Amino acid sequence: MVQKVKKVGENRYRETFGRSYEEFHIGDIYEHRPGRTITKTDNTWFTLLTMNTHPMHFDDEYAKASEFERCIVCSPFTVALMVGMSVTDVSQKAIANLGWDDIKLTHPLFEGDTLTAESEVLDKRESKSRPGAGIVTVKTTGFNQDGQVVCTFVRKMLIAKEGHSVEERVNY
């Protein structure tokens, strides 16, 4: 988690988060913390909120008859948590998410599991259309408490350069 402090007055400081385009370096890996232990309530609410009607996510009796013998975490919830975990490290200063590619769900995640994630910087380049920004590509990997990879995806973001973020324009 990237946390910085900037002086905003006499004996006054404000926390700030995230990385500007210049702070990304290809090959760097950011370990996102804290992790998140997923509860039955989390999984049920997310599943029903998004209108996912598959009973593997909220019906214990149905899930008992499956190969997993219990409910599994709704896969878009896993992706959403991993994205959320990565925000302070990779997209706090994003202007826009440009896309997610190559999403792979490699191992089931269950209620009660603790998810952690990390992101590796794969690429960065100057934006051709926005001189105050660059495009950063990361691969994010999620792990359960036993270190098993449960999900991976590649994400592209348009990241503000130093002096060009909304945060700086509004003195946030």
Coordinates of N, CA, C and O in Angstrom, one line a residue:
M1 N 0.8 -1.2 0.0 CA 0.0 0.0 0.0 C 0.9 1.2 0.0 O 1.8 1.4 0.9
V2 N 0.7 2.1 -1.0 CA 1.5 3.3 -1.0 C 0.8 4.4 -0.3 O -0.3 4.8 -0.6
Q3 N 1.4 4.8 0.8 CA 0.9 5.9 1.6 C 2.0 6.9 1.8 O 3.1 6.5 2.1
K4 N 1.7 8.1 1.5 CA 2.7 9.2 1.7 C 2.0 10.2 2.5 O 0.8 10.2 2.7
V5 N 2.8 11.2 2.9 CA 2.3 12.3 3.7 C 2.8 13.6 3.1 O 4.0 13.6 2.7
K6 N 1.9 14.5 2.9 CA 2.4 15.8 2.4 C 2.1 16.9 3.4 O 1.0 16.8 4.1
K7 N 2.9 17.9 3.5 CA 2.8 19.0 4.4 C 1.8 19.9 3.8 O 1.9 20.4 2.6
V8 N 0.7 20.3 4.5 CA -0.3 21.2 4.0 C -0.4 22.5 4.8 O -1.3 23.3 4.5
G9 N 0.4 22.6 5.8 CA 0.4 23.8 6.7 C 1.4 23.6 7.8 O 2.0 22.6 7.9
E10 N 1.4 24.6 8.6 CA 2.3 24.6 9.8 C 1.8 23.5 10.7 O 0.7 23.5 11.2
N11 N 2.7 22.5 11.0 CA 2.4 21.4 11.8 C 1.2 20.6 11.4 O 0.5 20.0 12.2
R12 N 0.9 20.6 10.1 CA -0.3 19.9 9.5 C 0.2 19.1 8.3 O 0.8 19.6 7.4
Y13 N -0.3 17.8 8.3 CA 0.1 16.9 7.3 C -1.2 16.1 6.8 O -2.1 15.9 7.6
R14 N -1.2 15.7 5.5 CA -2.3 15.0 5.0 C -1.8 13.7 4.3 O -0.8 13.8 3.6
E15 N -2.4 12.6 4.6 CA -2.0 11.4 4.0 C -2.5 11.4 2.5 O -3.5 12.0 2.2
T16 N -1.7 10.7 1.7 CA -2.1 10.6 0.3 C -1.6 9.2 -0.2 O -0.8 8.6 0.4
F17 N -2.3 8.7 -1.2 CA -2.1 7.4 -1.6 C -1.8 7.3 -3.1 O -2.2 8.2 -3.8
G18 N -1.2 6.2 -3.5 CA -1.1 5.9 -4.9 C 0.2 6.3 -5.5 O 1.1 6.9 -4.9
R19 N 0.4 5.9 -6.8 CA 1.6 6.2 -7.5 C 1.3 7.0 -8.8 O 0.3 6.7 -9.4
S20 N 2.1 7.9 -9.0 CA 2.0 8.6 -10.3 C 2.7 7.8 -11.4 O 3.5 6.8 -11.0
Y21 N 2.5 8.1 -12.6 CA 3.1 7.3 -13.7 C 4.6 7.1 -13.6 O 5.1 6.0 -13.8
E22 N 5.3 8.2 -13.2 CA 6.8 8.1 -13.0 C 7.2 7.1 -12.0 O 8.4 6.6 -12.0
E23 N 6.4 6.8 -11.0 CA 6.8 5.9 -9.9 C 6.6 4.4 -10.2 O 7.0 3.6 -9.4
F24 N 6.1 4.1 -11.4 CA 6.0 2.7 -11.8 C 7.3 2.2 -12.5 O 7.8 3.0 -13.4
H25 N 7.8 1.0 -12.2 CA 9.0 0.5 -12.8 C 8.7 -1.0 -13.3 O 8.2 -1.8 -12.5
I26 N 8.9 -1.3 -14.5 CA 8.7 -2.6 -15.1 C 9.4 -3.6 -14.2 O 10.6 -3.4 -13.9
G27 N 8.7 -4.7 -13.8 CA 9.3 -5.7 -13.0 C 9.1 -5.6 -11.5 O 9.2 -6.6 -10.8
D28 N 8.7 -4.4 -11.1 CA 8.4 -4.2 -9.7 C 7.1 -5.0 -9.3 O 6.2 -5.1 -10.1
I29 N 7.1 -5.6 -8.1 CA 5.9 -6.3 -7.6 C 5.4 -5.7 -6.3 O 6.2 -5.4 -5.4
Y30 N 4.1 -5.4 -6.3 CA 3.5 -4.7 -5.1 C 2.7 -5.7 -4.4 O 1.7 -6.3 -5.0
E31 N 2.9 -6.1 -3.2 CA 2.1 -7.0 -2.4 C 1.0 -6.2 -1.7 O 1.3 -5.2 -1.0
H32 N -0.2 -6.5 -2.0 CA -1.3 -5.7 -1.5 C -1.8 -6.3 -0.2 O -2.1 -7.4 0.0
R33 N -1.9 -5.4 0.8 CA -2.4 -5.7 2.1 C -3.3 -4.6 2.6 O -3.1 -3.5 2.2
P34 N -4.2 -4.9 3.4 CA -4.5 -6.2 4.1 C -5.2 -7.2 3.2 O -5.7 -6.8 2.1
G35 N -5.1 -8.4 3.6 CA -5.9 -9.5 2.9 C -7.3 -9.4 3.4 O -7.7 -8.5 4.1
R36 N -8.1 -10.3 2.8 CA -9.6 -10.2 3.2 C -10.1 -11.7 3.3 O -10.0 -12.5 2.4
T37 N -10.6 -12.0 4.5 CA -11.3 -13.2 4.8 C -12.7 -13.1 4.3 O -13.4 -12.2 4.8
I38 N -13.1 -14.0 3.5 CA -14.5 -13.9 2.8 C -15.5 -14.6 3.7 O -15.3 -15.8 4.0
T39 N -16.6 -13.9 4.0 CA -17.6 -14.5 4.8 C -18.7 -15.0 3.9 O -18.9 -14.6 2.8
K40 N -19.6 -15.8 4.5 CA -20.8 -16.3 3.8 C -21.7 -15.1 3.4 O -22.2 -15.1 2.3
T41 N -21.8 -14.2 4.3 CA -22.6 -13.0 4.0 C -22.0 -12.2 2.8 O -22.8 -11.8 2.0
D42 N -20.7 -12.0 2.8 CA -20.1 -11.3 1.7 C -20.5 -12.0 0.4 O -20.9 -11.3 -0.6
N43 N -20.3 -13.3 0.3 CA -20.5 -14.0 -0.9 C -22.0 -14.0 -1.3 O -22.3 -13.8 -2.5
T44 N -22.9 -14.2 -0.4 CA -24.3 -14.2 -0.7 C -24.8 -12.8 -1.1 O -25.5 -12.7 -2.1
W45 N -24.4 -11.8 -0.4 CA -24.8 -10.4 -0.8 C -24.3 -10.1 -2.2 O -25.0 -9.5 -3.0
F46 N -23.0 -10.3 -2.5 CA -22.5 -10.0 -3.8 C -23.2 -10.7 -4.9 O -23.6 -10.2 -5.9
T47 N -23.4 -12.0 -4.6 CA -24.0 -12.9 -5.6 C -25.4 -12.4 -5.9 O -25.8 -12.2 -7.1
L48 N -26.2 -12.1 -4.9 CA -27.6 -11.7 -5.2 C -27.7 -10.3 -5.6 O -28.5 -10.0 -6.5
L49 N -26.8 -9.4 -5.2 CA -26.8 -8.0 -5.6 C -26.5 -7.9 -7.1 O -27.1 -7.1 -7.8
T50 N -25.7 -8.8 -7.6 CA -25.4 -8.8 -9.0 C -26.3 -9.7 -9.9 O -26.0 -9.9 -11.0
M51 N -27.3 -10.2 -9.2 CA -28.3 -11.1 -9.9 C -27.8 -12.4 -10.4 O -28.3 -12.9 -11.4
N52 N -26.7 -12.9 -9.8 CA -26.2 -14.2 -10.2 C -27.0 -15.2 -9.5 O -27.0 -15.3 -8.3
T53 N -27.8 -16.0 -10.2 CA -28.7 -17.0 -9.6 C -28.1 -18.4 -9.5 O -28.9 -19.3 -9.2
H54 N -26.8 -18.6 -9.7 CA -26.3 -19.9 -9.6 C -26.3 -20.3 -8.1 O -25.6 -19.6 -7.3
P55 N -26.9 -21.4 -7.7 CA -27.0 -21.8 -6.3 C -25.7 -22.2 -5.7 O -25.6 -22.3 -4.5
M56 N -24.7 -22.5 -6.5 CA -23.4 -22.8 -5.9 C -22.8 -21.7 -5.0 O -21.9 -22.0 -4.2
H57 N -23.3 -20.5 -5.1 CA -22.8 -19.4 -4.3 C -23.6 -19.1 -3.1 O -23.2 -18.3 -2.2
F58 N -24.8 -19.7 -2.9 CA -25.6 -19.3 -1.8 C -26.5 -20.4 -1.2 O -27.2 -20.2 -0.2
D59 N -26.5 -21.6 -1.8 CA -27.4 -22.7 -1.4 C -26.6 -23.8 -0.9 O -26.0 -24.6 -1.7
D60 N -26.4 -23.9 0.4 CA -25.5 -24.9 1.0 C -25.9 -26.4 0.6 O -25.1 -27.2 0.4
E61 N -27.2 -26.6 0.6 CA -27.7 -28.0 0.3 C -27.4 -28.3 -1.2 O -27.0 -29.5 -1.5
Y62 N -27.6 -27.4 -2.1 CA -27.2 -27.6 -3.5 C -25.7 -27.9 -3.6 O -25.3 -28.8 -4.2
A63 N -24.9 -27.0 -2.9 CA -23.5 -27.1 -3.0 C -22.9 -28.4 -2.5 O -21.9 -28.9 -2.9
K64 N -23.6 -29.0 -1.5 CA -23.1 -30.2 -0.9 C -23.1 -31.4 -1.9 O -22.3 -32.3 -1.8
A65 N -23.9 -31.3 -2.9 CA -24.0 -32.3 -4.0 C -22.9 -32.1 -5.1 O -22.8 -32.9 -5.9
S66 N -22.2 -31.0 -5.0 CA -21.2 -30.7 -6.0 C -19.9 -31.4 -5.7 O -19.7 -31.9 -4.6
E67 N -18.9 -31.3 -6.6 CA -17.6 -31.9 -6.3 C -16.9 -31.1 -5.2 O -16.0 -31.7 -4.6
F68 N -17.3 -29.9 -4.9 CA -16.6 -29.1 -3.8 C -17.3 -29.3 -2.5 O -16.7 -29.0 -1.5
E69 N -18.5 -29.8 -2.5 CA -19.3 -30.2 -1.3 C -19.6 -29.0 -0.4 O -19.9 -29.1 0.8
R70 N -19.4 -27.8 -0.9 CA -19.7 -26.5 -0.2 C -19.8 -25.4 -1.2 O -19.4 -25.5 -2.4
C71 N -20.3 -24.3 -0.7 CA -20.4 -23.1 -1.6 C -19.1 -22.6 -2.0 O -18.1 -22.7 -1.2
I72 N -19.0 -22.1 -3.2 CA -17.8 -21.4 -3.7 C -18.0 -20.0 -3.8 O -19.2 -19.5 -4.0
V73 N -17.0 -19.2 -3.7 CA -17.1 -17.7 -3.8 C -17.4 -17.4 -5.3 O -16.7 -17.9 -6.2
C74 N -18.3 -16.5 -5.5 CA -18.6 -16.0 -6.8 C -17.4 -15.4 -7.5 O -16.8 -14.5 -6.9
S75 N -17.0 -15.9 -8.7 CA -15.8 -15.4 -9.3 C -15.7 -13.9 -9.6 O -14.6 -13.4 -9.4
P76 N -16.8 -13.2 -10.0 CA -16.6 -11.8 -10.1 C -16.3 -11.1 -8.8 O -15.7 -10.0 -8.8
F77 N -16.8 -11.7 -7.7 CA -16.4 -11.1 -6.4 C -14.9 -11.2 -6.1 O -14.3 -10.3 -5.6
T78 N -14.3 -12.4 -6.5 CA -12.9 -12.6 -6.3 C -12.2 -11.5 -7.1 O -11.2 -10.8 -6.6
V79 N -12.5 -11.3 -8.4 CA -11.9 -10.3 -9.2 C -12.1 -8.9 -8.6 O -11.1 -8.1 -8.5
A80 N -13.3 -8.6 -8.2 CA -13.6 -7.3 -7.6 C -12.7 -7.0 -6.3 O -12.2 -5.9 -6.1
L81 N -12.6 -8.0 -5.5 CA -11.8 -7.9 -4.3 C -10.3 -7.6 -4.7 O -9.6 -6.8 -4.1
M82 N -9.8 -8.4 -5.6 CA -8.4 -8.2 -6.0 C -8.2 -6.8 -6.6 O -7.2 -6.2 -6.3
V83 N -9.1 -6.3 -7.4 CA -9.0 -5.0 -7.9 C -9.0 -4.0 -6.8 O -8.1 -3.1 -6.7
G84 N -9.9 -4.1 -5.9 CA -10.0 -3.2 -4.7 C -8.7 -3.2 -3.9 O -8.2 -2.2 -3.5
M85 N -8.2 -4.4 -3.7 CA -6.9 -4.5 -2.9 C -5.8 -3.8 -3.5 O -4.9 -3.3 -2.9
S86 N -5.8 -3.7 -4.9 CA -4.7 -3.1 -5.6 C -4.8 -1.6 -5.8 O -3.8 -1.0 -6.2
V87 N -5.9 -1.0 -5.5 CA -6.1 0.4 -5.8 C -5.1 1.3 -5.2 O -4.5 2.1 -5.9
T88 N -4.7 1.2 -3.9 CA -3.8 2.1 -3.3 C -2.4 2.0 -3.9 O -1.6 2.9 -3.9
D89 N -2.1 0.8 -4.5 CA -0.8 0.6 -5.1 C -0.7 0.9 -6.6 O 0.3 1.4 -7.0
V90 N -1.8 0.6 -7.3 CA -1.7 0.7 -8.8 C -2.6 1.7 -9.4 O -2.4 2.2 -10.5
S91 N -3.8 2.0 -8.8 CA -4.7 2.8 -9.6 C -5.3 4.0 -8.8 O -6.3 4.6 -9.3
Q92 N -4.8 4.3 -7.6 CA -5.3 5.4 -6.9 C -5.2 6.7 -7.7 O -6.1 7.6 -7.5
K93 N -4.2 6.9 -8.5 CA -4.1 8.1 -9.3 C -4.5 7.8 -10.8 O -4.1 8.6 -11.7
A94 N -5.3 6.8 -11.0 CA -5.7 6.5 -12.4 C -6.7 7.5 -12.9 O -7.6 8.0 -12.1
I95 N -6.7 7.8 -14.1 CA -7.7 8.6 -14.8 C -8.8 7.7 -15.3 O -9.9 8.0 -15.3
A96 N -8.4 6.5 -15.8 CA -9.3 5.5 -16.3 C -8.7 4.1 -16.2 O -7.5 4.0 -16.5
N97 N -9.6 3.1 -16.0 CA -9.2 1.8 -16.3 C -9.5 1.5 -17.8 O -10.5 1.9 -18.3
L98 N -8.5 1.0 -18.5 CA -8.6 0.8 -19.9 C -9.1 -0.7 -20.2 O -9.5 -0.9 -21.4
G99 N -9.0 -1.6 -19.3 CA -9.4 -2.9 -19.6 C -8.8 -4.0 -18.7 O -7.7 -3.8 -18.1
W100 N -9.4 -5.1 -18.6 CA -8.9 -6.3 -18.0 C -8.8 -7.4 -19.0 O -9.8 -7.6 -19.8
D101 N -7.7 -8.1 -19.1 CA -7.5 -9.2 -20.1 C -7.1 -10.4 -19.4 O -6.5 -10.4 -18.3
D102 N -7.3 -11.5 -20.0 CA -6.7 -12.8 -19.6 C -7.1 -13.2 -18.2 O -6.2 -13.6 -17.4
I103 N -8.3 -13.0 -17.8 CA -8.8 -13.4 -16.5 C -8.8 -14.9 -16.4 O -9.4 -15.6 -17.2
K104 N -8.1 -15.4 -15.4 CA -8.0 -16.9 -15.2 C -8.4 -17.2 -13.7 O -7.8 -16.6 -12.8
L105 N -9.3 -18.1 -13.5 CA -9.7 -18.6 -12.2 C -9.1 -20.0 -12.1 O -9.7 -20.9 -12.6
T106 N -8.0 -20.1 -11.4 CA -7.2 -21.3 -11.4 C -7.5 -22.3 -10.2 O -7.1 -23.4 -10.2
H107 N -8.2 -21.8 -9.2 CA -8.5 -22.6 -8.0 C -9.7 -22.0 -7.3 O -9.8 -20.8 -7.2
P108 N -10.6 -22.9 -6.8 CA -11.8 -22.3 -6.2 C -11.4 -21.6 -4.9 O -10.5 -21.9 -4.2
L109 N -12.2 -20.6 -4.6 CA -12.1 -19.8 -3.4 C -13.4 -20.1 -2.6 O -14.5 -20.1 -3.2
F110 N -13.2 -20.4 -1.3 CA -14.4 -20.8 -0.5 C -14.6 -19.7 0.6 O -13.7 -19.0 1.0
E111 N -15.9 -19.7 1.1 CA -16.2 -18.9 2.2 C -15.3 -19.3 3.4 O -15.1 -20.5 3.6
G112 N -14.7 -18.3 4.1 CA -13.8 -18.6 5.1 C -12.3 -18.5 4.7 O -11.4 -18.4 5.5
D113 N -12.1 -18.5 3.4 CA -10.7 -18.4 2.9 C -10.3 -16.9 3.0 O -11.1 -16.0 2.9
T114 N -9.0 -16.7 3.1 CA -8.4 -15.4 3.1 C -7.7 -15.1 1.8 O -6.8 -15.9 1.5
L115 N -8.1 -14.1 1.1 CA -7.6 -13.7 -0.1 C -6.5 -12.6 0.0 O -6.7 -11.6 0.8
T116 N -5.3 -12.8 -0.6 CA -4.3 -11.7 -0.7 C -4.0 -11.6 -2.2 O -4.4 -12.5 -3.0
A117 N -3.3 -10.5 -2.5 CA -3.0 -10.3 -3.9 C -1.7 -9.5 -4.1 O -1.3 -8.9 -3.1
E118 N -1.2 -9.6 -5.3 CA 0.0 -8.8 -5.6 C -0.1 -8.5 -7.1 O -0.7 -9.2 -7.9
S119 N 0.6 -7.4 -7.5 CA 0.6 -6.9 -8.9 C 2.0 -6.7 -9.3 O 2.8 -6.1 -8.6
E120 N 2.3 -7.2 -10.5 CA 3.6 -7.0 -11.2 C 3.4 -6.0 -12.3 O 2.6 -6.2 -13.2
V121 N 4.3 -5.0 -12.4 CA 4.3 -4.1 -13.5 C 4.9 -4.7 -14.7 O 6.1 -5.1 -14.7
L122 N 4.1 -4.9 -15.8 CA 4.5 -5.6 -17.0 C 5.0 -4.6 -18.0 O 5.9 -4.9 -18.8
D123 N 4.4 -3.4 -18.1 CA 4.7 -2.5 -19.1 C 4.2 -1.1 -18.7 O 3.3 -0.9 -17.9
K124 N 4.9 -0.1 -19.3 CA 4.4 1.3 -19.2 C 4.9 2.1 -20.4 O 5.9 1.8 -21.0
R125 N 4.0 3.0 -20.8 CA 4.4 3.9 -21.9 C 3.7 5.2 -21.8 O 2.6 5.3 -21.2
E126 N 4.2 6.2 -22.5 CA 3.6 7.5 -22.5 C 2.3 7.4 -23.3 O 2.2 6.6 -24.3
S127 N 1.3 8.2 -22.9 CA 0.1 8.2 -23.6 C 0.3 9.1 -24.9 O 0.9 10.1 -24.8
K128 N -0.2 8.6 -26.0 CA -0.1 9.4 -27.3 C -1.0 10.5 -27.3 O -0.8 11.5 -28.0
S129 N -2.2 10.4 -26.6 CA -3.2 11.5 -26.7 C -3.3 12.4 -25.5 O -3.9 13.4 -25.6
R130 N -2.6 12.0 -24.4 CA -2.7 12.8 -23.2 C -1.3 13.0 -22.6 O -0.7 12.1 -22.0
P131 N -0.7 14.2 -22.8 CA 0.6 14.4 -22.4 C 0.8 14.3 -20.9 O 1.9 14.1 -20.4
G132 N -0.3 14.5 -20.1 CA -0.2 14.4 -18.6 C -0.4 13.0 -18.1 O -0.6 12.9 -16.9
A133 N -0.3 12.0 -18.9 CA -0.6 10.7 -18.4 C 0.2 9.6 -19.2 O 0.8 9.9 -20.3
G134 N 0.2 8.4 -18.6 CA 0.8 7.3 -19.3 C 0.0 6.0 -19.1 O -0.9 6.0 -18.2
I135 N 0.3 5.0 -19.8 CA -0.5 3.8 -19.7 C 0.4 2.7 -19.0 O 1.6 2.5 -19.4
V136 N -0.1 2.2 -17.9 CA 0.6 1.2 -17.1 C -0.2 -0.1 -17.2 O -1.4 -0.1 -17.1
T137 N 0.5 -1.2 -17.4 CA -0.1 -2.6 -17.5 C 0.5 -3.4 -16.3 O 1.7 -3.5 -16.1
V138 N -0.4 -4.0 -15.6 CA 0.0 -4.9 -14.4 C -0.6 -6.2 -14.6 O -1.7 -6.4 -15.2
K139 N 0.0 -7.2 -14.0 CA -0.6 -8.6 -13.8 C -0.9 -8.7 -12.4 O 0.1 -8.6 -11.5
T140 N -2.1 -9.0 -12.0 CA -2.5 -9.1 -10.6 C -2.8 -10.6 -10.3 O -3.5 -11.3 -11.1
T141 N -2.2 -11.1 -9.3 CA -2.4 -12.5 -8.9 C -3.0 -12.6 -7.5 O -2.5 -11.9 -6.6
G142 N -4.0 -13.4 -7.3 CA -4.7 -13.6 -6.0 C -4.3 -15.0 -5.5 O -4.2 -15.9 -6.2
F143 N -4.1 -15.0 -4.1 CA -3.8 -16.2 -3.4 C -4.7 -16.5 -2.3 O -5.2 -15.6 -1.6
N144 N -4.9 -17.8 -2.0 CA -5.7 -18.1 -0.8 C -4.6 -18.2 0.4 O -3.4 -18.0 0.2
Q145 N -5.1 -18.5 1.6 CA -4.3 -18.5 2.8 C -3.2 -19.6 2.7 O -2.2 -19.5 3.4
D146 N -3.3 -20.6 1.8 CA -2.3 -21.6 1.7 C -1.3 -21.3 0.6 O -0.5 -22.1 0.2
G147 N -1.4 -20.1 0.0 CA -0.5 -19.7 -1.1 C -0.9 -20.2 -2.5 O -0.1 -20.0 -3.4
Q148 N -2.1 -20.9 -2.6 CA -2.5 -21.3 -3.9 C -3.0 -20.2 -4.7 O -3.8 -19.3 -4.2
V149 N -2.6 -20.1 -6.0 CA -3.1 -19.1 -6.9 C -4.6 -19.4 -7.2 O -4.9 -20.5 -7.7
V150 N -5.4 -18.4 -7.0 CA -6.9 -18.6 -7.2 C -7.3 -17.8 -8.4 O -8.3 -18.1 -9.0
C151 N -6.6 -16.7 -8.8 CA -7.1 -15.9 -9.9 C -5.9 -15.0 -10.4 O -5.1 -14.6 -9.6
T152 N -5.9 -14.8 -11.7 CA -4.9 -13.8 -12.3 C -5.6 -13.0 -13.4 O -6.6 -13.5 -14.0
F153 N -5.2 -11.8 -13.6 CA -5.7 -11.0 -14.7 C -4.6 -9.9 -15.0 O -3.8 -9.6 -14.2
V154 N -4.7 -9.4 -16.2 CA -3.9 -8.3 -16.7 C -4.8 -7.1 -16.8 O -5.9 -7.2 -17.3
R155 N -4.3 -6.0 -16.2 CA -5.1 -4.8 -16.2 C -4.3 -3.6 -16.8 O -3.1 -3.4 -16.5
K156 N -4.9 -2.8 -17.6 CA -4.3 -1.6 -18.2 C -5.0 -0.4 -17.6 O -6.3 -0.3 -17.6
M157 N -4.2 0.6 -17.2 CA -4.8 1.9 -16.7 C -4.1 3.1 -17.2 O -2.9 3.0 -17.6
L158 N -4.8 4.2 -17.4 CA -4.3 5.5 -17.7 C -4.0 6.2 -16.4 O -4.9 6.4 -15.6
I159 N -2.7 6.4 -16.2 CA -2.3 6.9 -14.9 C -1.7 8.4 -15.1 O -0.9 8.6 -16.0
A160 N -2.1 9.2 -14.2 CA -1.7 10.6 -14.2 C -0.2 10.7 -13.9 O 0.3 10.0 -13.1
K161 N 0.5 11.6 -14.6 CA 1.8 12.0 -14.3 C 1.9 12.9 -13.1 O 0.8 13.6 -12.8
E162 N 3.0 13.1 -12.5 CA 3.2 14.1 -11.4 C 2.7 15.4 -11.9 O 3.1 15.9 -13.0
G163 N 2.0 16.1 -11.0 CA 1.5 17.4 -11.4 C 0.2 17.4 -12.2 O -0.3 18.5 -12.5
H164 N -0.3 16.3 -12.5 CA -1.5 16.2 -13.4 C -2.7 15.4 -12.9 O -3.7 15.2 -13.6
S165 N -2.6 15.0 -11.6 CA -3.7 14.2 -11.0 C -4.9 15.1 -10.6 O -4.7 16.3 -10.3
V166 N -6.1 14.5 -10.5 CA -7.2 15.3 -9.9 C -6.9 15.7 -8.5 O -7.2 16.8 -8.1
E167 N -6.2 14.8 -7.8 CA -5.9 15.0 -6.4 C -5.1 16.4 -6.3 O -5.3 17.2 -5.4
E168 N -4.2 16.6 -7.2 CA -3.4 17.8 -7.2 C -4.2 19.0 -7.6 O -4.0 20.1 -7.1
R169 N -5.1 18.8 -8.5 CA -5.9 20.0 -9.0 C -6.9 20.5 -7.9 O -7.2 21.7 -7.9
V170 N -7.4 19.6 -7.1 CA -8.3 20.0 -6.1 C -7.7 20.1 -4.7 O -8.4 20.3 -3.7
N171 N -6.4 20.0 -4.6 CA -5.6 20.0 -3.3 C -6.3 19.0 -2.3 O -6.6 19.3 -1.2
Y172 N -6.4 17.8 -2.8 CA -7.1 16.7 -2.0 C -6.1 16.2 -0.9 O -5.0 15.9 -1.2

